[in-house]
Amino acid sequence: MKILDRYLLKTYLITFTSVFVILFFIFVLQMVWLFISELAGKDLDFALILKFLMFGSPKLVPMVLPLTVLLSSIMTFGDLAENYEFAAMKSAGVSFQRTMKGLSIFIFALSICAFFFANNVIPYSEYKFINFRKNIAQLKPAMAIAEGQFSTIGNINIKVNKKTGEKGEFLEGVTIHKKSNLGEGAKTVIRSKRGELISSEKSNLLQLVLIDGYYYEDITPKKYEDRQKLPFTKVYFKKYNINIDLSKLNNVDTDKEQIANTNNMLKFSELKYTVDSLSINYDKEVQSVADNAYIRTGINSTSQSDSSQVKQSKTPELTSFLQTKEKQKVLEIAVSDALSAKQNIEMNALMLEAKKKDINSHWLSIYEKFVIAFACILMFFIGAPLGAIIRKGGLGLPIVFAMLIFITFHFLNTFGKKVAQESGITPFMGAWISSIVLTPLAIYLTKKAINDNGSINFDFITEPFQKLYTKFAQRNKSE
C-alpha cells in the first residue's frame, strides 16, 4: 500500500469511527425511548438493561452503517477539497479516481462484512431480543409492580407498600382490585399484610402467595330491590394463592410480534427454504379454495349439454309451479346461500392475503441482506464525489446533504417495503427501489467529479427553476 492510500485510509477511518459511534449512540437512545415503558420504573438492574441493549442494537446497523459511510465520505473528501489537497494531488499527476481506489477496496470489503453481519448476527440478536422481552418477567417478576401505586397486571390492579428481597419478591401491605369477567368493574378487593412472588424460568405462570388478609366481594342479588342494600361477602384467610400469566407482566403482546418477525430471525438459506415451503402451501390453498367454490355452485362437471338440442323457446320461471309462500321460502334460502357464499369467499380472500403478505415479508428479508451491502457502496460513490464537489468539510453543510440523501433513501426503502408487502409491487422492486433511484445520482456525481475534480456547481439543478421563473416573469410583464 502506497503512502497516499495509507494517508487517505487513515483519514477516512478516523472520521468513519467517530461518526459511527455518534450515530449509533443516537439510534440506541431512540430505541430506548421506544421501549421506555418496558424499562422505566421496574427496578431492572444494570446487567438486564445492558443485555436488553446488546440484543436490540445489532438491528440498528442497517440504518447506521449506510448513513455513516455517506457522511464520512462527504466530510473526508470535503476536507481534502477545502484544504486544496486535491489540487496538490492533481498537480502531482494523481487523478480523482486514483484517490478513490484504496477507499473503494475498503468499502467493498465493508459491504461484504455488512452482508455476513445481516445474515448471521442480526437474525440471532433478533431472536434473543424478542425472547428476552418475553421472558424478562421470569427473570425478575416483581419489575411490573411499583411501590406506592397501582400497577395493572392482566385483570387485576395491585398496589404494595414495600418490596424487599434480592429480586423484590417479598411484598408488604398488598392491595388487589380484581376486575369482573362480566365487565362490571372491580367487584373484588383483596388485602393482605404480606405477600410473595414465586416464579420459575420453566413455567409460564407467576404465583402470588398472600398471607394474613381479607377477601371482599360485592354480590349482585337477583331481586332488584335487594340491590339497594349493596351486600358483600368478607372472608379472612391465612394463605391465598393467585396465578398470573407471565406474558401479561410486560403489558406487551410479544407473541404476535414474535410471529410477525419470524422472517427477521432467519438466515438466507433458511429464508429461501421457508419461502419455497410457503409458496407451495399458498398454491395448494388457492387450488383448494377454487375447488371448494366450484363444488358449492352445485355444477356437475361431468354433465354436458348439447346446444343444438336446446329449443329456442321461452324458458318458464323456475318458481312458476310453486305457491306464494313456497316461493318466498325458496327465495329466502337462495339469498341465505348467496350470503353464505359471499362470506366464505371474503374469508378465503383474507386468509390468502395474509399468506401472500407473509411470503412477501420473507422475500423482503432476503433482499434486505443484499440491499445493506449495496447501500454501503452506493453511499460511498454518492458521498465521495459530493464532498469533492461542495468543497466543504466539518459538520455543517455535509450533514445537511447527508441527511437529505439518507432521508430520501430511507423513505423510498420504507415506502417500497410497505407497498411490496401489500402486493402493490414485487418484493424485489420494493426492496431495491431506493437503490435503483439513487444509483443514477451516484453515477452522475462520480462522473462529474472525475472530469472536473471538484470544480462543479449545481447549475444543472437550479437551471430549470431559473428558466421557469424567467418565463413567468416575462409573461407577467407582457400582460
Short mmCIF file of C-alpha atoms in Angstrom, two decimals:
data_model
loop_
_atom_site.label_atom_id
_atom_site.label_comp_id
_atom_site.label_asym_id
_atom_site.label_seq_id
_atom_site.Cartn_x
_atom_site.Cartn_y
_atom_site.Cartn_z
CA MET A 1 0.00 0.00 0.00
CA LYS A 2 1.38 3.35 -1.01
CA ILE A 3 1.77 6.38 1.25
CA LEU A 4 -1.20 8.17 -0.38
CA ASP A 5 -3.51 5.20 0.15
CA ARG A 6 -2.44 4.85 3.79
CA TYR A 7 -2.99 8.56 4.38
CA LEU A 8 -6.49 8.55 2.81
CA LEU A 9 -7.49 5.34 4.58
CA LYS A 10 -6.28 6.65 7.95
CA THR A 11 -8.11 9.95 7.47
CA TYR A 12 -11.28 8.18 6.40
CA LEU A 13 -11.20 5.60 9.21
CA ILE A 14 -10.82 8.28 11.89
CA THR A 15 -13.86 10.12 10.56
CA PHE A 16 -15.77 6.88 9.97
CA THR A 17 -15.20 5.61 13.53
CA SER A 18 -16.20 8.92 15.13
CA VAL A 19 -19.36 9.28 13.04
CA PHE A 20 -20.38 5.64 13.56
CA VAL A 21 -20.07 5.90 17.35
CA ILE A 22 -22.06 9.14 17.47
CA LEU A 23 -24.83 7.92 15.15
CA PHE A 24 -25.02 4.52 16.84
CA PHE A 25 -25.40 6.21 20.22
CA ILE A 26 -28.20 8.42 18.84
CA PHE A 27 -30.10 5.44 17.39
CA VAL A 28 -29.64 3.48 20.64
CA LEU A 29 -31.20 6.39 22.53
CA GLN A 30 -34.09 6.29 20.06
CA MET A 31 -34.53 2.56 20.71
CA VAL A 32 -34.51 3.16 24.46
CA TRP A 33 -37.19 5.81 24.01
CA LEU A 34 -39.35 3.39 22.02
CA PHE A 35 -39.15 0.77 24.77
CA ILE A 36 -39.09 3.17 27.72
CA SER A 37 -42.35 1.71 29.05
CA GLU A 38 -40.66 -1.68 29.43
CA LEU A 39 -37.59 -0.28 31.19
CA ALA A 40 -38.65 2.66 33.35
CA GLY A 41 -39.85 2.19 36.90
CA LYS A 42 -39.38 -1.58 37.01
CA ASP A 43 -36.23 -1.86 39.13
CA LEU A 44 -34.20 -3.54 36.40
CA ASP A 45 -30.56 -3.91 37.33
CA PHE A 46 -27.72 -2.73 35.09
CA ALA A 47 -26.99 -6.24 33.77
CA LEU A 48 -30.53 -6.70 32.43
CA ILE A 49 -30.58 -3.25 30.80
CA LEU A 50 -27.18 -3.91 29.22
CA LYS A 51 -28.40 -7.26 27.89
CA PHE A 52 -31.55 -5.56 26.54
CA LEU A 53 -29.43 -3.01 24.63
CA MET A 54 -26.95 -5.65 23.47
CA PHE A 55 -29.69 -7.79 21.89
CA GLY A 56 -31.53 -4.79 20.40
CA SER A 57 -28.55 -2.87 19.00
CA PRO A 58 -27.47 -5.07 16.03
CA LYS A 59 -30.72 -4.41 14.13
CA LEU A 60 -29.77 -0.70 14.10
CA VAL A 61 -26.69 -1.34 11.96
CA PRO A 62 -28.61 -1.44 8.61
CA MET A 63 -29.62 2.17 9.24
CA VAL A 64 -26.45 3.44 10.92
CA LEU A 65 -23.86 1.94 8.55
CA PRO A 66 -25.03 3.47 5.21
CA LEU A 67 -25.51 6.88 6.85
CA THR A 68 -22.04 6.63 8.40
CA VAL A 69 -20.44 5.78 5.04
CA LEU A 70 -22.27 8.67 3.37
CA LEU A 71 -21.43 11.29 5.99
CA SER A 72 -17.83 10.13 6.41
CA SER A 73 -17.27 10.24 2.65
CA ILE A 74 -18.66 13.76 2.34
CA MET A 75 -16.67 15.03 5.32
CA THR A 76 -13.37 13.36 4.32
CA PHE A 77 -13.41 14.36 0.67
CA GLY A 78 -14.85 17.78 1.56
CA ASP A 79 -11.88 18.42 3.86
CA LEU A 80 -9.44 17.31 1.16
CA ALA A 81 -11.02 19.63 -1.38
CA GLU A 82 -11.35 22.53 1.05
CA ASN A 83 -7.65 22.31 2.02
CA TYR A 84 -6.61 22.15 -1.68
CA GLU A 85 -5.14 18.69 -1.21
CA PHE A 86 -6.92 17.51 -4.35
CA ALA A 87 -5.28 20.34 -6.25
CA ALA A 88 -1.87 19.23 -4.95
CA MET A 89 -2.60 15.63 -5.96
CA LYS A 90 -3.71 16.74 -9.41
CA SER A 91 -0.55 18.78 -9.89
CA ALA A 92 1.44 15.66 -8.95
CA GLY A 93 -0.40 13.66 -11.59
CA VAL A 94 -2.78 11.82 -9.22
CA SER A 95 -6.31 11.68 -10.62
CA PHE A 96 -9.52 11.73 -8.62
CA GLN A 97 -10.31 8.10 -9.43
CA ARG A 98 -6.86 7.13 -8.17
CA THR A 99 -7.60 8.74 -4.80
CA MET A 100 -10.80 6.67 -4.56
CA LYS A 101 -9.11 3.37 -5.43
CA GLY A 102 -7.83 2.42 -1.96
CA LEU A 103 -11.02 3.53 -0.21
CA SER A 104 -13.14 1.70 -2.77
CA ILE A 105 -11.42 -1.57 -1.85
CA PHE A 106 -12.14 -0.85 1.83
CA ILE A 107 -15.82 -0.07 1.09
CA PHE A 108 -16.23 -3.28 -0.94
CA ALA A 109 -14.75 -5.26 1.95
CA LEU A 110 -17.06 -3.40 4.34
CA SER A 111 -20.10 -4.28 2.21
CA ILE A 112 -19.17 -7.98 2.31
CA CYS A 113 -18.86 -7.79 6.09
CA ALA A 114 -22.23 -6.00 6.22
CA PHE A 115 -23.86 -8.86 4.30
CA PHE A 116 -22.46 -11.51 6.66
CA PHE A 117 -23.48 -9.36 9.63
CA ALA A 118 -27.03 -9.04 8.31
CA ASN A 119 -27.17 -12.76 7.52
CA ASN A 120 -25.76 -14.11 10.79
CA VAL A 121 -25.62 -11.61 13.65
CA ILE A 122 -28.90 -9.71 13.16
CA PRO A 123 -31.16 -12.84 12.96
CA TYR A 124 -29.59 -14.26 16.10
CA SER A 125 -29.86 -10.96 18.01
CA GLU A 126 -33.47 -10.50 16.87
CA TYR A 127 -34.34 -13.95 18.19
CA LYS A 128 -32.62 -13.26 21.51
CA PHE A 129 -34.15 -9.77 21.76
CA ILE A 130 -37.77 -10.88 21.35
CA ASN A 131 -37.39 -13.87 23.63
CA PHE A 132 -35.60 -11.72 26.21
CA ARG A 133 -38.53 -9.28 26.21
CA LYS A 134 -40.91 -12.21 26.54
CA ASN A 135 -39.03 -13.88 29.39
CA ILE A 136 -37.84 -10.80 31.26
CA ALA A 137 -40.74 -11.26 33.68
CA GLN A 138 -39.44 -14.71 34.56
CA LEU A 139 -36.03 -13.26 35.37
CA LYS A 140 -37.47 -10.58 37.66
CA PRO A 141 -41.24 -10.89 38.11
CA ALA A 142 -41.53 -8.02 40.62
CA MET A 143 -40.45 -5.50 37.98
CA ALA A 144 -44.06 -4.84 36.92
CA ILE A 145 -45.12 -3.84 40.44
CA ALA A 146 -44.13 -0.37 41.63
CA GLU A 147 -44.16 0.64 45.28
CA GLY A 148 -46.89 3.00 46.49
CA GLN A 149 -49.02 2.95 43.33
CA PHE A 150 -51.41 0.66 41.50
CA SER A 151 -49.96 -1.47 38.69
CA THR A 152 -52.10 -3.30 36.15
CA ILE A 153 -51.32 -6.98 35.52
CA GLY A 154 -53.87 -8.75 33.37
CA ASN A 155 -57.28 -8.38 35.03
CA ILE A 156 -56.01 -7.20 38.43
CA ASN A 157 -54.71 -3.90 39.82
CA ILE A 158 -52.13 -4.41 42.56
CA LYS A 159 -50.53 -1.99 44.98
CA VAL A 160 -47.78 -2.74 47.52
CA ASN A 161 -46.38 -0.52 50.24
CA LYS A 162 -42.89 -2.03 50.17
CA LYS A 163 -40.83 -4.63 48.28
CA THR A 164 -37.89 -6.50 49.77
CA GLY A 165 -35.68 -9.40 48.81
CA GLU A 166 -32.98 -9.85 46.18
CA LYS A 167 -35.50 -9.72 43.32
CA GLY A 168 -38.20 -7.75 45.14
CA GLU A 169 -40.24 -10.90 45.60
CA PHE A 170 -41.33 -10.20 49.19
CA LEU A 171 -44.25 -7.76 49.44
CA GLU A 172 -45.71 -5.83 52.35
CA GLY A 173 -49.14 -4.17 52.54
CA VAL A 174 -50.73 -5.73 49.44
CA THR A 175 -53.99 -4.36 48.00
CA ILE A 176 -55.58 -6.00 44.95
CA HIS A 177 -58.60 -4.89 42.89
CA LYS A 178 -59.80 -7.74 40.69
CA LYS A 179 -61.86 -6.88 37.60
CA SER A 180 -65.07 -8.75 36.89
CA ASN A 181 -65.16 -11.03 33.85
CA LEU A 182 -68.60 -9.63 33.01
CA GLY A 183 -67.27 -6.10 32.51
CA GLU A 184 -68.94 -4.72 35.66
CA GLY A 185 -65.79 -3.12 37.08
CA ALA A 186 -63.77 -4.22 40.11
CA LYS A 187 -66.12 -6.08 42.45
CA THR A 188 -63.43 -7.99 44.33
CA VAL A 189 -60.91 -6.44 46.73
CA ILE A 190 -58.16 -8.45 48.44
CA ARG A 191 -55.96 -7.02 51.19
CA SER A 192 -53.14 -8.81 52.99
CA LYS A 193 -50.30 -7.89 55.31
CA ARG A 194 -47.65 -9.82 53.40
CA GLY A 195 -47.14 -11.50 50.05
CA GLU A 196 -44.55 -13.35 48.00
CA LEU A 197 -43.95 -13.74 44.26
CA ILE A 198 -42.82 -17.21 43.18
CA SER A 199 -41.74 -17.85 39.59
CA SER A 200 -39.68 -20.32 37.58
CA GLU A 201 -37.93 -19.96 34.22
CA LYS A 202 -39.52 -23.26 33.17
CA SER A 203 -43.06 -22.13 33.96
CA ASN A 204 -45.27 -19.57 32.24
CA LEU A 205 -47.20 -18.84 35.44
CA LEU A 206 -46.33 -16.50 38.27
CA GLN A 207 -47.68 -17.49 41.70
CA LEU A 208 -48.66 -14.70 44.08
CA VAL A 209 -48.96 -16.02 47.65
CA LEU A 210 -50.87 -13.72 50.03
CA ILE A 211 -50.59 -14.21 53.80
CA ASP A 212 -52.89 -12.97 56.58
CA GLY A 213 -55.56 -10.93 54.84
CA TYR A 214 -59.20 -10.43 53.89
CA TYR A 215 -61.18 -11.14 50.73
CA TYR A 216 -64.07 -8.77 49.90
CA GLU A 217 -66.54 -9.35 47.05
CA ASP A 218 -69.67 -7.44 46.09
CA ILE A 219 -72.78 -9.55 45.49
CA THR A 220 -75.43 -8.72 42.90
CA PRO A 221 -78.82 -10.14 44.09
CA LYS A 222 -81.30 -11.45 41.58
CA LYS A 223 -84.08 -9.25 43.02
CA TYR A 224 -83.72 -5.61 42.05
CA GLU A 225 -84.98 -4.24 45.40
CA ASP A 226 -82.26 -6.16 47.25
CA ARG A 227 -79.53 -4.47 45.21
CA GLN A 228 -80.07 -1.19 47.06
CA LYS A 229 -78.65 -2.83 50.21
CA LEU A 230 -75.22 -3.34 48.47
CA PRO A 231 -74.49 -6.74 50.02
CA PHE A 232 -70.96 -8.16 50.03
CA THR A 233 -69.00 -11.08 51.43
CA LYS A 234 -65.97 -10.87 53.70
CA VAL A 235 -63.61 -13.81 54.20
CA TYR A 236 -60.48 -13.98 56.32
CA PHE A 237 -57.62 -16.12 55.04
CA LYS A 238 -54.23 -17.12 56.36
CA LYS A 239 -52.92 -18.04 52.92
CA TYR A 240 -54.33 -17.29 49.45
CA ASN A 241 -52.76 -18.15 46.07
CA ILE A 242 -53.26 -16.25 42.80
CA ASN A 243 -51.82 -17.47 39.48
CA ILE A 244 -50.82 -14.76 36.96
CA ASP A 245 -49.94 -15.24 33.31
CA LEU A 246 -46.32 -14.11 32.89
CA SER A 247 -46.95 -12.85 29.34
CA LYS A 248 -49.16 -10.11 30.82
CA LEU A 249 -46.47 -8.71 33.10
CA ASN A 250 -44.80 -6.58 30.45
CA ASN A 251 -48.09 -5.33 29.02
CA VAL A 252 -46.59 -6.22 25.64
CA ASP A 253 -48.06 -8.78 23.28
CA THR A 254 -44.75 -10.36 22.35
CA ASP A 255 -46.39 -13.48 20.93
CA LYS A 256 -47.85 -11.59 17.99
CA GLU A 257 -44.59 -9.74 17.44
CA GLN A 258 -42.65 -12.98 17.54
CA ILE A 259 -44.89 -14.47 14.85
CA ALA A 260 -44.73 -11.31 12.74
CA ASN A 261 -40.94 -11.04 12.93
CA THR A 262 -40.07 -14.70 12.35
CA ASN A 263 -38.59 -13.81 8.96
CA ASN A 264 -36.12 -11.45 10.67
CA MET A 265 -34.70 -14.34 12.69
CA LEU A 266 -33.70 -16.49 9.73
CA LYS A 267 -30.53 -16.68 7.64
CA PHE A 268 -30.52 -16.55 3.85
CA SER A 269 -30.60 -20.32 3.38
CA GLU A 270 -33.37 -20.70 5.97
CA LEU A 271 -35.37 -17.92 4.38
CA LYS A 272 -35.08 -19.49 0.94
CA TYR A 273 -36.27 -22.85 2.24
CA THR A 274 -39.15 -21.21 4.13
CA VAL A 275 -40.24 -19.15 1.11
CA ASP A 276 -40.33 -22.26 -1.08
CA SER A 277 -42.46 -24.07 1.50
CA LEU A 278 -44.81 -21.11 1.94
CA SER A 279 -45.20 -20.69 -1.83
CA ILE A 280 -46.08 -24.37 -2.32
CA ASN A 281 -48.57 -24.18 0.53
CA TYR A 282 -50.07 -20.97 -0.92
CA ASP A 283 -50.58 -22.59 -4.34
CA LYS A 284 -52.29 -25.55 -2.69
CA GLU A 285 -54.57 -23.23 -0.74
CA VAL A 286 -55.52 -21.31 -3.88
CA GLN A 287 -56.36 -24.57 -5.66
CA SER A 288 -58.34 -25.79 -2.66
CA VAL A 289 -60.34 -22.56 -2.42
CA ALA A 290 -61.11 -22.67 -6.14
CA ASP A 291 -62.24 -26.31 -5.93
CA ASN A 292 -64.46 -25.62 -2.93
CA ALA A 293 -66.05 -22.61 -4.63
CA TYR A 294 -66.75 -24.71 -7.71
CA ILE A 295 -68.31 -27.52 -5.64
CA ARG A 296 -70.54 -25.04 -3.78
CA THR A 297 -72.06 -23.93 -7.10
CA GLY A 298 -73.56 -27.40 -7.48
CA ILE A 299 -72.46 -27.68 -11.10
CA ASN A 300 -71.64 -31.21 -12.24
CA SER A 301 -68.54 -31.07 -14.35
CA THR A 302 -69.31 -34.44 -15.96
CA SER A 303 -72.63 -33.33 -17.41
CA GLN A 304 -72.54 -31.60 -20.77
CA SER A 305 -75.42 -30.16 -22.74
CA ASP A 306 -75.77 -30.18 -26.49
CA SER A 307 -76.64 -26.67 -27.61
CA SER A 308 -78.13 -27.97 -30.87
CA GLN A 309 -80.84 -29.81 -28.92
CA VAL A 310 -81.92 -26.76 -26.92
CA LYS A 311 -85.18 -25.44 -28.29
CA GLN A 312 -85.40 -21.76 -28.94
CA SER A 313 -88.43 -21.40 -26.69
CA LYS A 314 -89.13 -19.03 -23.87
CA THR A 315 -87.90 -20.54 -20.59
CA PRO A 316 -90.60 -20.55 -17.88
CA GLU A 317 -89.88 -19.21 -14.40
CA LEU A 318 -88.30 -21.73 -12.05
CA THR A 319 -90.83 -20.95 -9.33
CA SER A 320 -93.92 -20.87 -11.59
CA PHE A 321 -95.20 -24.19 -10.26
CA LEU A 322 -94.86 -23.12 -6.58
CA GLN A 323 -97.31 -21.30 -4.37
CA THR A 324 -96.64 -17.82 -3.00
CA LYS A 325 -95.43 -18.97 0.46
CA GLU A 326 -93.25 -21.62 -1.09
CA LYS A 327 -91.76 -19.07 -3.49
CA GLN A 328 -90.87 -16.84 -0.54
CA LYS A 329 -89.13 -19.71 1.28
CA VAL A 330 -87.18 -20.65 -1.85
CA LEU A 331 -86.05 -17.05 -2.33
CA GLU A 332 -85.01 -16.75 1.33
CA ILE A 333 -82.97 -19.94 1.05
CA ALA A 334 -81.36 -18.64 -2.14
CA VAL A 335 -80.47 -15.31 -0.50
CA SER A 336 -79.07 -17.14 2.54
CA ASP A 337 -76.94 -19.38 0.32
CA ALA A 338 -75.68 -16.35 -1.63
CA LEU A 339 -74.71 -14.50 1.57
CA SER A 340 -73.01 -17.62 2.90
CA ALA A 341 -71.06 -18.00 -0.32
CA LYS A 342 -70.08 -14.32 -0.21
CA GLN A 343 -68.84 -14.56 3.38
CA ASN A 344 -66.91 -17.72 2.55
CA ILE A 345 -65.23 -16.00 -0.40
CA GLU A 346 -64.34 -12.95 1.72
CA MET A 347 -62.87 -15.13 4.49
CA ASN A 348 -60.82 -17.11 1.98
CA ALA A 349 -59.64 -13.87 0.37
CA LEU A 350 -58.44 -12.54 3.74
CA MET A 351 -56.71 -15.84 4.51
CA LEU A 352 -54.92 -15.90 1.15
CA GLU A 353 -53.99 -12.23 1.51
CA ALA A 354 -52.37 -12.91 4.90
CA LYS A 355 -50.41 -15.85 3.46
CA LYS A 356 -49.27 -13.76 0.50
CA LYS A 357 -48.20 -10.97 2.86
CA ASP A 358 -46.15 -13.47 4.85
CA ILE A 359 -44.45 -14.70 1.67
CA ASN A 360 -43.68 -11.11 0.62
CA SER A 361 -42.18 -10.38 4.05
CA HIS A 362 -39.81 -13.34 3.72
CA TRP A 363 -38.77 -12.24 0.23
CA LEU A 364 -38.12 -8.71 1.53
CA SER A 365 -35.94 -10.13 4.30
CA ILE A 366 -33.91 -12.00 1.68
CA TYR A 367 -33.35 -8.91 -0.46
CA GLU A 368 -32.61 -6.67 2.53
CA LYS A 369 -29.46 -8.66 3.27
CA PHE A 370 -28.11 -7.66 -0.13
CA VAL A 371 -29.50 -4.12 -0.02
CA ILE A 372 -27.48 -3.21 3.08
CA ALA A 373 -24.29 -4.39 1.34
CA PHE A 374 -25.05 -2.45 -1.83
CA ALA A 375 -26.13 0.61 0.19
CA CYS A 376 -22.60 0.97 1.60
CA ILE A 377 -21.13 1.05 -1.91
CA LEU A 378 -23.87 3.37 -3.17
CA MET A 379 -23.47 5.87 -0.34
CA PHE A 380 -19.71 5.98 -0.82
CA PHE A 381 -19.98 6.77 -4.53
CA ILE A 382 -22.51 9.49 -3.68
CA GLY A 383 -20.67 10.95 -0.70
CA ALA A 384 -17.09 10.93 -2.01
CA PRO A 385 -17.72 12.89 -5.23
CA LEU A 386 -20.26 15.12 -3.47
CA GLY A 387 -17.65 16.06 -0.86
CA ALA A 388 -15.20 16.96 -3.65
CA ILE A 389 -17.94 19.00 -5.34
CA ILE A 390 -19.12 21.10 -2.39
CA ARG A 391 -15.51 21.59 -1.14
CA LYS A 392 -16.69 21.82 2.43
CA GLY A 393 -15.71 19.60 5.37
CA GLY A 394 -16.66 19.61 9.02
CA LEU A 395 -20.13 19.16 10.45
CA GLY A 396 -22.04 21.93 8.71
CA LEU A 397 -23.03 21.62 5.06
CA PRO A 398 -22.01 17.92 4.80
CA ILE A 399 -24.59 16.97 7.43
CA VAL A 400 -27.32 18.82 5.50
CA PHE A 401 -26.55 16.98 2.25
CA ALA A 402 -26.09 13.66 4.04
CA MET A 403 -29.42 13.92 5.84
CA LEU A 404 -31.30 14.92 2.68
CA ILE A 405 -29.88 11.98 0.73
CA PHE A 406 -30.33 9.49 3.55
CA ILE A 407 -33.91 10.62 4.28
CA THR A 408 -34.70 10.10 0.59
CA PHE A 409 -33.09 6.66 0.71
CA HIS A 410 -34.85 5.66 3.92
CA PHE A 411 -38.25 6.98 2.76
CA LEU A 412 -38.07 5.13 -0.55
CA ASN A 413 -36.91 1.99 1.22
CA THR A 414 -39.72 2.09 3.79
CA PHE A 415 -42.36 3.02 1.21
CA GLY A 416 -41.22 0.29 -1.17
CA LYS A 417 -41.32 -2.40 1.51
CA LYS A 418 -44.79 -1.36 2.67
CA VAL A 419 -46.20 -1.41 -0.86
CA ALA A 420 -44.45 -4.70 -1.68
CA GLN A 421 -45.77 -6.31 1.49
CA GLU A 422 -49.31 -5.49 0.35
CA SER A 423 -48.53 -6.95 -3.12
CA GLY A 424 -48.66 -3.50 -4.72
CA ILE A 425 -45.30 -4.13 -6.37
CA THR A 426 -42.95 -7.10 -6.44
CA PRO A 427 -40.80 -7.69 -3.32
CA PHE A 428 -37.67 -7.26 -5.45
CA MET A 429 -38.74 -3.82 -6.58
CA GLY A 430 -39.89 -2.86 -3.10
CA ALA A 431 -36.54 -3.74 -1.54
CA TRP A 432 -34.37 -2.26 -4.31
CA ILE A 433 -36.38 0.84 -5.30
CA SER A 434 -34.27 3.17 -3.13
CA SER A 435 -31.05 1.85 -4.64
CA ILE A 436 -32.45 1.99 -8.17
CA VAL A 437 -33.49 5.64 -7.74
CA LEU A 438 -30.18 6.80 -6.22
CA THR A 439 -27.79 4.80 -8.41
CA PRO A 440 -28.06 7.28 -11.35
CA LEU A 441 -27.19 10.08 -8.92
CA ALA A 442 -24.08 8.19 -7.77
CA ILE A 443 -23.01 7.60 -11.38
CA TYR A 444 -23.62 11.23 -12.34
CA LEU A 445 -21.75 12.71 -9.35
CA THR A 446 -18.81 10.32 -9.76
CA LYS A 447 -18.55 11.13 -13.45
CA LYS A 448 -18.66 14.87 -12.80
CA ALA A 449 -16.08 14.68 -10.00
CA ILE A 450 -13.70 12.63 -12.18
CA ASN A 451 -13.98 15.03 -15.11
CA ASP A 452 -13.86 18.31 -13.18
CA ASN A 453 -12.15 17.25 -9.95
CA GLY A 454 -14.21 19.33 -7.59
CA SER A 455 -14.85 22.45 -9.72
CA ILE A 456 -18.52 21.60 -10.18
CA ASN A 457 -21.57 23.71 -9.41
CA PHE A 458 -25.21 22.83 -9.11
CA ASP A 459 -26.45 24.79 -12.10
CA PHE A 460 -27.87 21.58 -13.55
CA ILE A 461 -30.30 21.55 -10.61
CA THR A 462 -31.15 25.25 -10.35
CA GLU A 463 -31.19 26.00 -14.09
CA PRO A 464 -34.68 24.53 -14.81
CA PHE A 465 -36.17 26.57 -11.94
CA GLN A 466 -34.43 29.73 -13.19
CA LYS A 467 -35.83 29.21 -16.67
CA LEU A 468 -39.32 28.64 -15.26
CA TYR A 469 -39.08 31.79 -13.15
CA THR A 470 -37.87 33.85 -16.13
CA LYS A 471 -40.73 32.54 -18.27
CA PHE A 472 -43.36 33.54 -15.70
CA ALA A 473 -41.73 36.95 -15.17
CA GLN A 474 -41.81 37.71 -18.92
CA ARG A 475 -45.45 36.61 -19.15
CA ASN A 476 -46.43 38.93 -16.26
CA LYS A 477 -44.65 41.86 -17.89
CA SER A 478 -46.38 41.26 -21.23
CA GLU A 479 -49.76 41.22 -19.51
#
